[in-house]
XYZ file of C-alpha atoms in Angstrom:
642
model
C 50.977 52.660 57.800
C 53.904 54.423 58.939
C 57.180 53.035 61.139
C 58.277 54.432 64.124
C 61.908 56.554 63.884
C 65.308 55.784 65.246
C 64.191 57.315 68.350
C 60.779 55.097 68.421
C 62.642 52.060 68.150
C 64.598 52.458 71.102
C 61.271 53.703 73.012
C 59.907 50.335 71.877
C 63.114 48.374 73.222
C 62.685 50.131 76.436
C 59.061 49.443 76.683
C 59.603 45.969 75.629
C 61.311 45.325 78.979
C 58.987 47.223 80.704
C 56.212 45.420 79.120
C 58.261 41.771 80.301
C 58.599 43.309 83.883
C 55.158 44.868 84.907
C 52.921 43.686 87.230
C 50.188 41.330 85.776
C 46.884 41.907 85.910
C 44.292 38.595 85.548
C 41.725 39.238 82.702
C 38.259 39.309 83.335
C 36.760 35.406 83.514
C 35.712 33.954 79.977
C 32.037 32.153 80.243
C 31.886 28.700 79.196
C 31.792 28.069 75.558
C 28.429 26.636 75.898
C 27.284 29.792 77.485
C 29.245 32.295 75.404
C 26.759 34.444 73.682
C 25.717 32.719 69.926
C 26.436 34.986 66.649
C 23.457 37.178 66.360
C 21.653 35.518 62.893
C 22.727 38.677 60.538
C 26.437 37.837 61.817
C 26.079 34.005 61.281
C 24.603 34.856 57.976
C 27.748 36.572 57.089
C 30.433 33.812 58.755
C 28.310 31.076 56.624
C 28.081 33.162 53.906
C 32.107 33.581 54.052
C 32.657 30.507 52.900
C 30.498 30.699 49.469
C 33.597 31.536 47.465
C 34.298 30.143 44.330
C 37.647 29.289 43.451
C 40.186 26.590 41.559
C 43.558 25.192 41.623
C 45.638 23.387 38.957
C 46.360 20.101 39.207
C 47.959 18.127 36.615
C 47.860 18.404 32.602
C 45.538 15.484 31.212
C 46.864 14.015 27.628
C 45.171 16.219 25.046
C 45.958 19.029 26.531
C 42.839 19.354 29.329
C 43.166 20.219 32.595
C 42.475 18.286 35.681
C 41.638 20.707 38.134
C 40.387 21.068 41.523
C 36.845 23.704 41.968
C 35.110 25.021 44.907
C 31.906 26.662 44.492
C 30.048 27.661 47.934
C 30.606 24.382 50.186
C 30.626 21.851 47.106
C 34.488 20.329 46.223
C 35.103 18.550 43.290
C 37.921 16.733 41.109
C 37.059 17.916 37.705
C 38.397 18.041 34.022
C 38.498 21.744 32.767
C 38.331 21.571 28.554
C 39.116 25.099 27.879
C 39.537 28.631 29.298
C 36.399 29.675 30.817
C 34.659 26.601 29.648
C 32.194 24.561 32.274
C 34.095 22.314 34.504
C 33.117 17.856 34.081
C 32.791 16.842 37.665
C 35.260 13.948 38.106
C 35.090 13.178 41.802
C 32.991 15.100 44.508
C 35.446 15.421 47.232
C 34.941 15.821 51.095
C 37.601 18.506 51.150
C 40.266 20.124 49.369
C 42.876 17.412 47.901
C 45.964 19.503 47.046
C 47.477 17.354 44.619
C 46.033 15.070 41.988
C 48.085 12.698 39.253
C 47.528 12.165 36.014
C 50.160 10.071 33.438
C 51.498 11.688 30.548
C 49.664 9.241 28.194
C 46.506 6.966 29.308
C 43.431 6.965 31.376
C 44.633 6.774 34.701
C 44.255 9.033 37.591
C 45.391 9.182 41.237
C 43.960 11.110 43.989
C 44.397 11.046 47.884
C 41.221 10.483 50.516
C 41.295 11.315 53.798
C 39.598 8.676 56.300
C 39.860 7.894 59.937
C 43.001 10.191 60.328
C 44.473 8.919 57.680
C 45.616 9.809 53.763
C 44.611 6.650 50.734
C 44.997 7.509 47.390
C 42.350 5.910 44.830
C 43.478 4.831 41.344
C 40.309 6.386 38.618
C 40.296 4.409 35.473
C 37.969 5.621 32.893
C 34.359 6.490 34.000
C 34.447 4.340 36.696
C 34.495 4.901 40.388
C 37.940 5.017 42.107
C 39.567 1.947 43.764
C 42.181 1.784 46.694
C 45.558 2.043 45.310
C 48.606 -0.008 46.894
C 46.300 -1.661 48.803
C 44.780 0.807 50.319
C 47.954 1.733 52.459
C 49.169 4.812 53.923
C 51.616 6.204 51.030
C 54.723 8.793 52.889
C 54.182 11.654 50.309
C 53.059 11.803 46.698
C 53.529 9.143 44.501
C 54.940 9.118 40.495
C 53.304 8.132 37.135
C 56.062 6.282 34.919
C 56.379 8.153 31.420
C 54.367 5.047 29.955
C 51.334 5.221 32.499
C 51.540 1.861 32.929
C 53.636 1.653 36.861
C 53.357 4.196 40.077
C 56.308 4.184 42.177
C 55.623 4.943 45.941
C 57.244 5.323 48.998
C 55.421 3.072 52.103
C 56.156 1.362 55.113
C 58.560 -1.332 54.810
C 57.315 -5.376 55.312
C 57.659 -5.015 59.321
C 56.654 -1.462 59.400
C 59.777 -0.437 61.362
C 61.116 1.851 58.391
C 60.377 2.924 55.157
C 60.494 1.496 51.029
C 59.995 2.122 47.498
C 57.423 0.123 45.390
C 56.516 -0.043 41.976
C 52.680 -0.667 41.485
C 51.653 -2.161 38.069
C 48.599 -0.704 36.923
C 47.763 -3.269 34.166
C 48.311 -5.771 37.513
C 45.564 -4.556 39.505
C 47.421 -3.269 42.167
C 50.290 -5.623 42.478
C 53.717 -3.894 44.226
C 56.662 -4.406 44.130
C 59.108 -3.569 46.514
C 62.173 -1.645 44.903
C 64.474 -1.427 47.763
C 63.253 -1.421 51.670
C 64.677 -0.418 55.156
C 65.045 3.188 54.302
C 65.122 4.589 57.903
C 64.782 8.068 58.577
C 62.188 10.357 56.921
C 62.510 9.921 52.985
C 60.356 11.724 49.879
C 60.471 10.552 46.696
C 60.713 13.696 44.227
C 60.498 12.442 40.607
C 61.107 9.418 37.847
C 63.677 9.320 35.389
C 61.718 9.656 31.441
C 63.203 5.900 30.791
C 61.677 4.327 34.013
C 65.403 3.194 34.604
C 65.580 5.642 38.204
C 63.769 7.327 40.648
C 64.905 10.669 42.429
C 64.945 10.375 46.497
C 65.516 12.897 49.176
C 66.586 11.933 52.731
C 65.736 14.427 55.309
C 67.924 14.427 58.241
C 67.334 17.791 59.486
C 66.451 21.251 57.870
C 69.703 22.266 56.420
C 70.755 18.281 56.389
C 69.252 17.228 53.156
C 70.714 14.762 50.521
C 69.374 13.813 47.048
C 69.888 10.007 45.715
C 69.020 8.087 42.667
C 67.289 5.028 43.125
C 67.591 2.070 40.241
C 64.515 0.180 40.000
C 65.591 -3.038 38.333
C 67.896 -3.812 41.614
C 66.767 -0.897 44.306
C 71.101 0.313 44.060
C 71.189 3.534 45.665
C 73.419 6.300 44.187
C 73.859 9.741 46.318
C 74.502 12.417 44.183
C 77.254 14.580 44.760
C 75.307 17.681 46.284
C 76.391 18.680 49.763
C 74.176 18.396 52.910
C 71.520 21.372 52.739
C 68.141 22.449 52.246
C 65.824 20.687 49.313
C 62.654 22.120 48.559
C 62.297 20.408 45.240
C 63.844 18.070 42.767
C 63.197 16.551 39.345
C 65.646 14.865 36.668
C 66.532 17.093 33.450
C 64.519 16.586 30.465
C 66.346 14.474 28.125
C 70.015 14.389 29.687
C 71.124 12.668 33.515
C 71.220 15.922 35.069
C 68.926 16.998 37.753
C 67.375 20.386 38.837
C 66.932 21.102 42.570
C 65.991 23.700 44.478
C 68.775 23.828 47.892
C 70.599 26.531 49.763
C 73.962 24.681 49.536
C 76.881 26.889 50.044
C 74.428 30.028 50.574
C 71.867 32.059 52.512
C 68.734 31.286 50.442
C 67.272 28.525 48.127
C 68.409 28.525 44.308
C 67.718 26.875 41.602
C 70.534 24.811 40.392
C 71.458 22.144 37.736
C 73.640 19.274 38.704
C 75.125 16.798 36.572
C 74.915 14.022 37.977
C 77.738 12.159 36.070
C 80.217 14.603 36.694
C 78.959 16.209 39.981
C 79.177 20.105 38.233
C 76.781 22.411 39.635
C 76.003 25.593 38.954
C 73.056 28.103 39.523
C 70.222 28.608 37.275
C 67.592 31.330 39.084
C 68.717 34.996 39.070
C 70.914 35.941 41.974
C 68.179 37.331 44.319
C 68.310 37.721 48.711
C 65.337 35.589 48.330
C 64.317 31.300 47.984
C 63.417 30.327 45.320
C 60.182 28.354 46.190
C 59.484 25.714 43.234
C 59.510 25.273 39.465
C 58.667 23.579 36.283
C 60.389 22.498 33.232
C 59.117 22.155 29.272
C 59.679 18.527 28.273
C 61.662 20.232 25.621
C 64.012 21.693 28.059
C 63.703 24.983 26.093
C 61.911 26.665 29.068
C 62.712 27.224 32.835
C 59.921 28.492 34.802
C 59.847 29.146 38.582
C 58.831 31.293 41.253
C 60.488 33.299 44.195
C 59.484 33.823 47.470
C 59.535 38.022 48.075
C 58.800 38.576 51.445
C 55.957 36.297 51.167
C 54.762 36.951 47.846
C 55.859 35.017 44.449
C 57.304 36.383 41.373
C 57.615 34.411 38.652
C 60.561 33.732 36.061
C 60.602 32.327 32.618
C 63.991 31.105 31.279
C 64.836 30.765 27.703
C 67.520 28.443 27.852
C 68.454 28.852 24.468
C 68.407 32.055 24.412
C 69.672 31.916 27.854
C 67.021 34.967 28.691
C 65.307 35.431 32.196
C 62.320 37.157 31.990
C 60.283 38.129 35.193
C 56.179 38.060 34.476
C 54.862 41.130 35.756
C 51.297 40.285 35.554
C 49.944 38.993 38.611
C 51.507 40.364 41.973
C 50.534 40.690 46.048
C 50.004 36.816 46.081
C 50.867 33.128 45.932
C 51.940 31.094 43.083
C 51.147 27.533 43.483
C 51.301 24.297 41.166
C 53.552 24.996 37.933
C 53.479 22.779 34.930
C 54.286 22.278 31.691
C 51.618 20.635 29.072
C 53.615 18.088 26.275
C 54.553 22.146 25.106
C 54.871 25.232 25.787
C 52.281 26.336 27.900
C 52.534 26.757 31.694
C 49.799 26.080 34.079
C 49.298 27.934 37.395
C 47.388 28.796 40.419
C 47.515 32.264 41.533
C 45.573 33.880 44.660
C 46.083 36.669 46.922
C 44.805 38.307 49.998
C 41.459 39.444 48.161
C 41.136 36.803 45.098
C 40.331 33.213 45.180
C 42.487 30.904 43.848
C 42.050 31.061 40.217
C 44.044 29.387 37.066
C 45.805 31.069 34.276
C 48.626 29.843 31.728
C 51.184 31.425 30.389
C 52.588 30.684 27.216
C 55.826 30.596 27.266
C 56.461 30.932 23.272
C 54.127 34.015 22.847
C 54.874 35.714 26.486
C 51.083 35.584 27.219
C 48.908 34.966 30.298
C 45.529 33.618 29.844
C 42.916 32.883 32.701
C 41.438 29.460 32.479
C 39.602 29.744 35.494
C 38.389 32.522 37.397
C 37.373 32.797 41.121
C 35.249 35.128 43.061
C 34.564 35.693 46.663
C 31.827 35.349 48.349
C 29.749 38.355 50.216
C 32.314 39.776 53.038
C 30.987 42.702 54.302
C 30.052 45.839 52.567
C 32.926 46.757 51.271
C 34.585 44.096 49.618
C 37.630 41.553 50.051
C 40.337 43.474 52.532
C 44.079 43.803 50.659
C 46.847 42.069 53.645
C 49.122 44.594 53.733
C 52.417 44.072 54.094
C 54.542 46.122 57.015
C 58.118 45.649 58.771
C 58.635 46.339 62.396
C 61.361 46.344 65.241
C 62.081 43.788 67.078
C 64.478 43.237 70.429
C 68.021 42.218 68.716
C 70.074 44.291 66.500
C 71.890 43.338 63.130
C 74.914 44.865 62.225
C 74.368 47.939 64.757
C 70.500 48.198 63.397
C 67.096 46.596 64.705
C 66.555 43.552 63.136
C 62.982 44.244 61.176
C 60.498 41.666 60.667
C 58.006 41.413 58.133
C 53.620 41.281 58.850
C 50.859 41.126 57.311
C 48.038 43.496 58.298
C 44.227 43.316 57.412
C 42.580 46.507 58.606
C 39.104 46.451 59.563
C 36.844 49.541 58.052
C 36.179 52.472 60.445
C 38.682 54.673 61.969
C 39.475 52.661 65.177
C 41.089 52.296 67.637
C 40.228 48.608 66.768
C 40.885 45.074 68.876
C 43.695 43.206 67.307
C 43.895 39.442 66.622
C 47.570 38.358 66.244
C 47.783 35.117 63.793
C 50.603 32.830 63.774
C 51.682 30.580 61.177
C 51.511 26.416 61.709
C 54.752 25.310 60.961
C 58.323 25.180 62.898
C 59.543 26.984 59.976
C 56.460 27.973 58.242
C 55.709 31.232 56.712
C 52.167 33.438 56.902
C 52.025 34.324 53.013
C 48.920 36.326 51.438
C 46.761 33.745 50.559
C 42.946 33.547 50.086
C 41.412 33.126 53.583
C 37.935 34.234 54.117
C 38.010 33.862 57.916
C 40.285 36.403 58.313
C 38.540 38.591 55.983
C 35.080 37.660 58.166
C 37.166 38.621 61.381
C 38.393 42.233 59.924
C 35.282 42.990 58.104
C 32.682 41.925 59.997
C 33.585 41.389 63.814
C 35.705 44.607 63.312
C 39.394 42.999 64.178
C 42.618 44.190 62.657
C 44.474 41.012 61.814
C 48.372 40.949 62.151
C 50.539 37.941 60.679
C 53.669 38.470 61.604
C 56.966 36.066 60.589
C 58.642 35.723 63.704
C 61.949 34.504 63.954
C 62.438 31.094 62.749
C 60.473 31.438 60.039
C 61.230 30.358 56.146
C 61.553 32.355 53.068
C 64.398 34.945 54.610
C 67.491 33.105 54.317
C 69.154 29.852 56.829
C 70.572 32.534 59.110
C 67.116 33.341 59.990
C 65.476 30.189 60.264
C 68.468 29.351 62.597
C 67.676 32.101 64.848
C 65.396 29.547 67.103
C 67.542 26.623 67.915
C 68.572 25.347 70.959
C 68.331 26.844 74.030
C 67.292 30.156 71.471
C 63.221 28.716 70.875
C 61.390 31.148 72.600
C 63.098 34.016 71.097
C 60.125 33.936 68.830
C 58.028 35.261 72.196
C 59.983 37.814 72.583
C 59.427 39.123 68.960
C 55.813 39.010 69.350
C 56.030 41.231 72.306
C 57.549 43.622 70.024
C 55.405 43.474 68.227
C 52.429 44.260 70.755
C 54.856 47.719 71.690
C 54.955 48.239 68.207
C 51.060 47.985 67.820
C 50.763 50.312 71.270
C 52.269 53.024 68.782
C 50.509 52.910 66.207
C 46.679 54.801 66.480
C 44.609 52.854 64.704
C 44.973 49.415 67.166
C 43.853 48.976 70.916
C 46.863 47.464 72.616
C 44.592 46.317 75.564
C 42.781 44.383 73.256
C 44.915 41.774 71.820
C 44.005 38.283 71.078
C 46.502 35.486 69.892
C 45.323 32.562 67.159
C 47.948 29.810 66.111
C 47.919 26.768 64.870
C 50.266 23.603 64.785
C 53.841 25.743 66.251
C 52.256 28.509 66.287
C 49.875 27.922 68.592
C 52.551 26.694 71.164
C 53.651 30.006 70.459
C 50.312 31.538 71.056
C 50.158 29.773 74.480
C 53.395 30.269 75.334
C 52.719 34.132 75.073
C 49.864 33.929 77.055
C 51.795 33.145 79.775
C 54.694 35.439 79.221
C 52.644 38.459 78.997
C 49.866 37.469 81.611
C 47.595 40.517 82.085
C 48.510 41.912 78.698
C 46.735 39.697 76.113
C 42.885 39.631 76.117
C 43.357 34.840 75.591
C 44.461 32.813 72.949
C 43.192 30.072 70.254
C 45.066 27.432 70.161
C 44.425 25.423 67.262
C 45.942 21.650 66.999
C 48.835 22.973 68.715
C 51.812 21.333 70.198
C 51.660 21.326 74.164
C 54.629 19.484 74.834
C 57.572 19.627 72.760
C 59.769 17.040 74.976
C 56.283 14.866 73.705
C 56.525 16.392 70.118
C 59.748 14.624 69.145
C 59.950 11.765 71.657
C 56.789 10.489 70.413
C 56.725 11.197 67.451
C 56.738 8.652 63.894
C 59.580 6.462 63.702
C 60.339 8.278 60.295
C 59.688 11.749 61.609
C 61.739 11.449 65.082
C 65.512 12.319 63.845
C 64.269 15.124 61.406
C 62.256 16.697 64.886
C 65.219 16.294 67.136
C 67.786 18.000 64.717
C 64.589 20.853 63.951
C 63.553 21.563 67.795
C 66.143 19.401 70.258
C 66.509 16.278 71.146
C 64.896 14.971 74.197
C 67.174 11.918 74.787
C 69.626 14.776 76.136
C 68.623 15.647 79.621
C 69.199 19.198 79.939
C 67.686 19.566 76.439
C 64.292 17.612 77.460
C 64.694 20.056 80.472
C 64.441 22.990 78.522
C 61.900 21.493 76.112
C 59.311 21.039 79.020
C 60.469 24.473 80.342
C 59.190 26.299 77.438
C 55.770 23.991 76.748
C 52.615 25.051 77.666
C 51.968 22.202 79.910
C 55.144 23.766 82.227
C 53.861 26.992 81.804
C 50.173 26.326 83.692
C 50.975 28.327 86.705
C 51.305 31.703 84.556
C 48.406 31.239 82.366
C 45.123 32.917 83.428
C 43.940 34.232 80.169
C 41.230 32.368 78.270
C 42.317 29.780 76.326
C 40.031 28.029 73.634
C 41.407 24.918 72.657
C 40.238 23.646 69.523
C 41.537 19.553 68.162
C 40.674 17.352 65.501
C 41.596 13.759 67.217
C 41.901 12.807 63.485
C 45.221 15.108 63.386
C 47.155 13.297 66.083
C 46.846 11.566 68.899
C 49.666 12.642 70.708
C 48.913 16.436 70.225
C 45.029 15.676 70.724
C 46.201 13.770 74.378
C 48.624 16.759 75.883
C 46.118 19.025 74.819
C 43.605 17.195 76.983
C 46.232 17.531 79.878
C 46.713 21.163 79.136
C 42.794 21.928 79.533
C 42.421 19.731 82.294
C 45.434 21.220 84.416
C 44.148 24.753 83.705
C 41.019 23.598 84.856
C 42.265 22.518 87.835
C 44.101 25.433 88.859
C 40.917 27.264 88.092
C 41.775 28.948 85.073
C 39.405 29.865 82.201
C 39.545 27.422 79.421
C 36.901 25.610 76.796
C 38.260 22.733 74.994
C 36.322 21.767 71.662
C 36.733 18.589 69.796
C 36.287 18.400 66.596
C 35.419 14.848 65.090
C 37.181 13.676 61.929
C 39.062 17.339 61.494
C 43.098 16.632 60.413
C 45.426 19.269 61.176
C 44.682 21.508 58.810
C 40.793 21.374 59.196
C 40.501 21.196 55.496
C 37.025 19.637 55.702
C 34.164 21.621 55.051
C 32.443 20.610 58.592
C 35.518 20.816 60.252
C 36.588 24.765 59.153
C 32.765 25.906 59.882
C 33.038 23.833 63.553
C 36.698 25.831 64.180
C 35.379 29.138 62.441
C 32.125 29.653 64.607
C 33.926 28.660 67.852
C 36.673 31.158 67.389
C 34.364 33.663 65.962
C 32.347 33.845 69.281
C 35.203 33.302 71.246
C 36.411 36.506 69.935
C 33.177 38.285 69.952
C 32.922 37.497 73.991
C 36.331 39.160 74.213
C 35.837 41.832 72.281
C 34.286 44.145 74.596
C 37.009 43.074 77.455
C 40.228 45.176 78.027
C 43.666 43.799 79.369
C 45.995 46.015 82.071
């Protein structure tokens, strides 16, 4: 894949504003999704075959040095306890989807993990062989919760008696489920982030905004809160020192991008622990020794892990695994560090490294299922032009391509990431693999403006009256698609979820009568509705992140640049897919969206799916979303745009 020259780039500026200024053509009509034609039966083979991967993730260190880990193998998900590298899995739980996190104490039986029913997150408290039981209560917990060093308490972070804000409890396990509350009316969207190794503090984050984070210590015999002296900024992650009152965290104060810093929190010194790199650093884990440093950076979407001796005070960068995601670092009770690593073509599998030795050793492997004939396609990462300049040169922005096989020109299917600030990183996803390799797409991720992992100055790049700038980068990138020879620029579709499809929709309209439609998954149809409705926790952090629609001419501009004002110019086909379970408010505007395109007589199909969340995590759920978009795009294949 080659870039376009100095002279290309300013072809592709001027045919940017051509491409905002041409008359628009209305795409050919889109049948009803009922009467859209169904996979032919070797291609629904395929699509259900997709999803017989096999795959785990790392979840916690059990005492004696097991695993507790999380497997998929075809459609079957299970909590399980993993003995020894490349030993058989004990099934645990059998889950209804993928959990994402699961607790376990550093000493004792116990075990926490979250279920999702009727919209909502509970997490069940395991206790020996028996079956799970609710835990707090069965109330919604804000977060993830934390094991005391002893086992015997969970602190949490809940709803408040009253419900109008937010609280810490402490949960005694011995108790049967008894909390109690720590310290209460916490308003404002809170996390708790760790528990101090004498049970004397908990670590608290209050979010106020993106780059308007502060860390505090929590006491739990008297709820006292103590903010520690870190400036207002970015926190990805925190956790207390082992053995000392200092506390790691992962911020962007006073700088560009995330680092890894140690702050004392008795004398307020900080200083930076990661190597000095243009990228965030994304997470880490500590040995309980505090010999050993471990965590990963973000480059460009892909992670590279660091070990630090800090006796030695040596950084070492593990060069094993590369082109993918590191996920869920640990320490056991020593030396060796747990992880989950996947990429664009490798399920997500778990290997250690030990830090002592400098060796990597797969636990667990994974292996995907039958895509195509030819194998798992590599995402390829490219850079591009887009509209603005930076210091007197385009401003480049980063994709990720997965090419179909065949010479082309093939149908593109632009995919944007969920997420205000989200980021489109190569991770294991056999849909998209499905759409390149078997319904013959090339698949483009790009990061668009606004997006996280390249530094607060671009993240910033959307605020204000500046949020649609992110449309205008993805019609640079469909001029930088028309130059290349292997894509068909008059056969572009647009898939986004959460943000991204508002962005999907809102491009729809912009470049009527050059997009083939859109899939708009879960996506947010009115911003002005996004904020102003939504959780009392959530509502500040929204306002500061998109605009705040108790200002007039901000609400203004909010409704301006939402699908639902944007009706008039849409007449594309839309599919719009919701799980209810996800959110009402998002589910209800959609509804509004469909039925006003409907009324204007534009093509649109509207599917409901029934118990999906936002992320559609569920088995049912993904294969509902998965077929719907896959015939969706196989009825627009054979369409072209002006």
């Amino acid at each position: 894949m080659t870039f376009p020259t100095m002279a290309g780039r300013a072809l592709a500026a001027t045919a940017l504003i051509a491409c905002y200024l041409a008359p628009r053509a209305q795409a050919a009509p889109l049948p009803a999704l009922g009467a859209m034609p169904p996979l032919a039966p070797p291609l629904a083979r395929r699509l259900a075959r997709a999803e017989q991967w096999r795959g785990a993730r790392f979840l916690d260190w059990l005492p004696g040095g097991q695993m507790l880990i999380e497997t998929h193998t075809g459609r079957r998900i299970m909590l399980a306890r993993l003995a020894a590298p490349a030993a058989k899995p004990a099934e645990l739980v059998a889950l209804t989807e993928g959990i994402g996190r699961a607790l376990a104490p550093r000493v004792g039986p116990g075990l926490l993990y979250p279920q999702r029913a009727g919209g909502a997150t509970h997490w069940l408290l395991r206790e020996g062989k028996g079956p799970g039981r609710p835990f707090a209560a069965g109330q919604t917990l804000s977060g993830l919760p934390v094991w005391s060093a002893d086992g015997r308490q969970v602190a949490f972070l809940g709803l408040a008696p009253g419900g109008a804000s937010e609280a810490v409890y402490l949960d005694s396990v011995a108790d049967g489920g008894i909390a109690r509350l720590v310290v209460g009316a916490l308003a404002g969207r809170w996390r708790l982030l760790d528990g101090s190794r004498d049970g004397q503090q908990l670590l608290l984050a209050h979010d106020e905004g993106p780059d308007d984070e502060s860390l505090y210590t929590v006491r739990t015999r008297d709820g006292a809160l103590t903010r520690l002296p870190l400036s207002p900024s970015r926190i990805a992650a925190a956790r207390f020192a082992p053995g000392s009152a200092a506390v790691y965290v992962i911020s962007n104060q006073g700088g560009e991008y995330q680092q890894l810093l140690r702050l004392n929190a008795r004398t307020g010194r900080i200083r930076t622990v990661s190597v000095d790199l243009p990228w965030d650093v994304e997470r880490f884990a500590a040995s309980p020794d505090g010999r050993y440093l471990a965590y990963t950076v973000d480059v460009d979407g892909q992670s590279r892990l660091h070990v630090r001796n800090r006796r030695l005070k040596l950084d070492v960068a593990v060069p094993w695994l590369h082109d993918g995601v590191i996920d869920d670092l640990h320490f056991d009770s020593g030396h060796r560090l747990a992880f989950t690593f996947q990429s664009s073509r490798q399920p997500p599998a778990i290997y250690v490294y030990d830090a002592a030795k400098g060796l990597v050793r797969r636990w667990r492997a994974g292996a995907a299922g039958p895509l195509g004939s030819i194998g798992p396609t590599r995402a390829r990462l490219v850079h591009y032009p887009t509209w603005d300049r930076v210091d007197g040169h385009w401003r480049m922005l980063s994709a990720y391509i997965y090419l179909p096989p065949g010479s082309g020109p093939a149908p593109v299917l632009i995919v944007l990431h969920s997420g205000v600030a989200g980021q489109f990183r190569p991770r294991w996803r056999p849909f998209l693999q499905f759409v390149a390799n078997d319904l013959g797409y090339a698949v483009i991720a790009p990061n668009v403006r606004g997006s996280s992992g390249y530094g607060r100055s671009f993240r910033a790049l959307v605020q204000g009256t500046h949020r649609d700038d992110a449309v205008r980068d993805i019609g640079s990138l469909m001029v930088w698609i028309s130059m290349q020879p292997g894509f068909d620029v008059h056969r572009i579709v647009l898939m986004g979820r959460g943000y991204g499809g508002w962005l999907a929709v809102n491009c729809l309209a912009t470049f009527d009568g050059h997009l083939l439609g859109a899939i708009d998954v879960n996506g947010i149809s009115s911003l002005d509705d996004y904020v102003a409705r939504a959780p009392a926790a959530e509502r500040a952090f929204r306002a500061a992140e998109i605009g705040d629609p108790g200002d007039p001419s901000v609400s203004s501009f909010l409704r301006q640049i939402s699908p639902l004002g944007e009706v008039r110019r849409i007449r594309a086909p839309l599919l719009i897919v919701q799980g209810p379970a996800g959110d009402a408010v998002r589910a209800a505007d959609a509804q509004q969206l469909a039925d006003l395109l409907r009324f204007h007589g534009q093509p649109v199909e509207r599917l409901t799916v029934a118990e999906a969340g936002r992320r559609f995590a569920a088995p049912a759920a993904r294969r509902a979303l998965d077929s719907a978009a896959a015939r969706f795009l196989l009825a627009l294949k054979s369409h072209r745009a002006k």
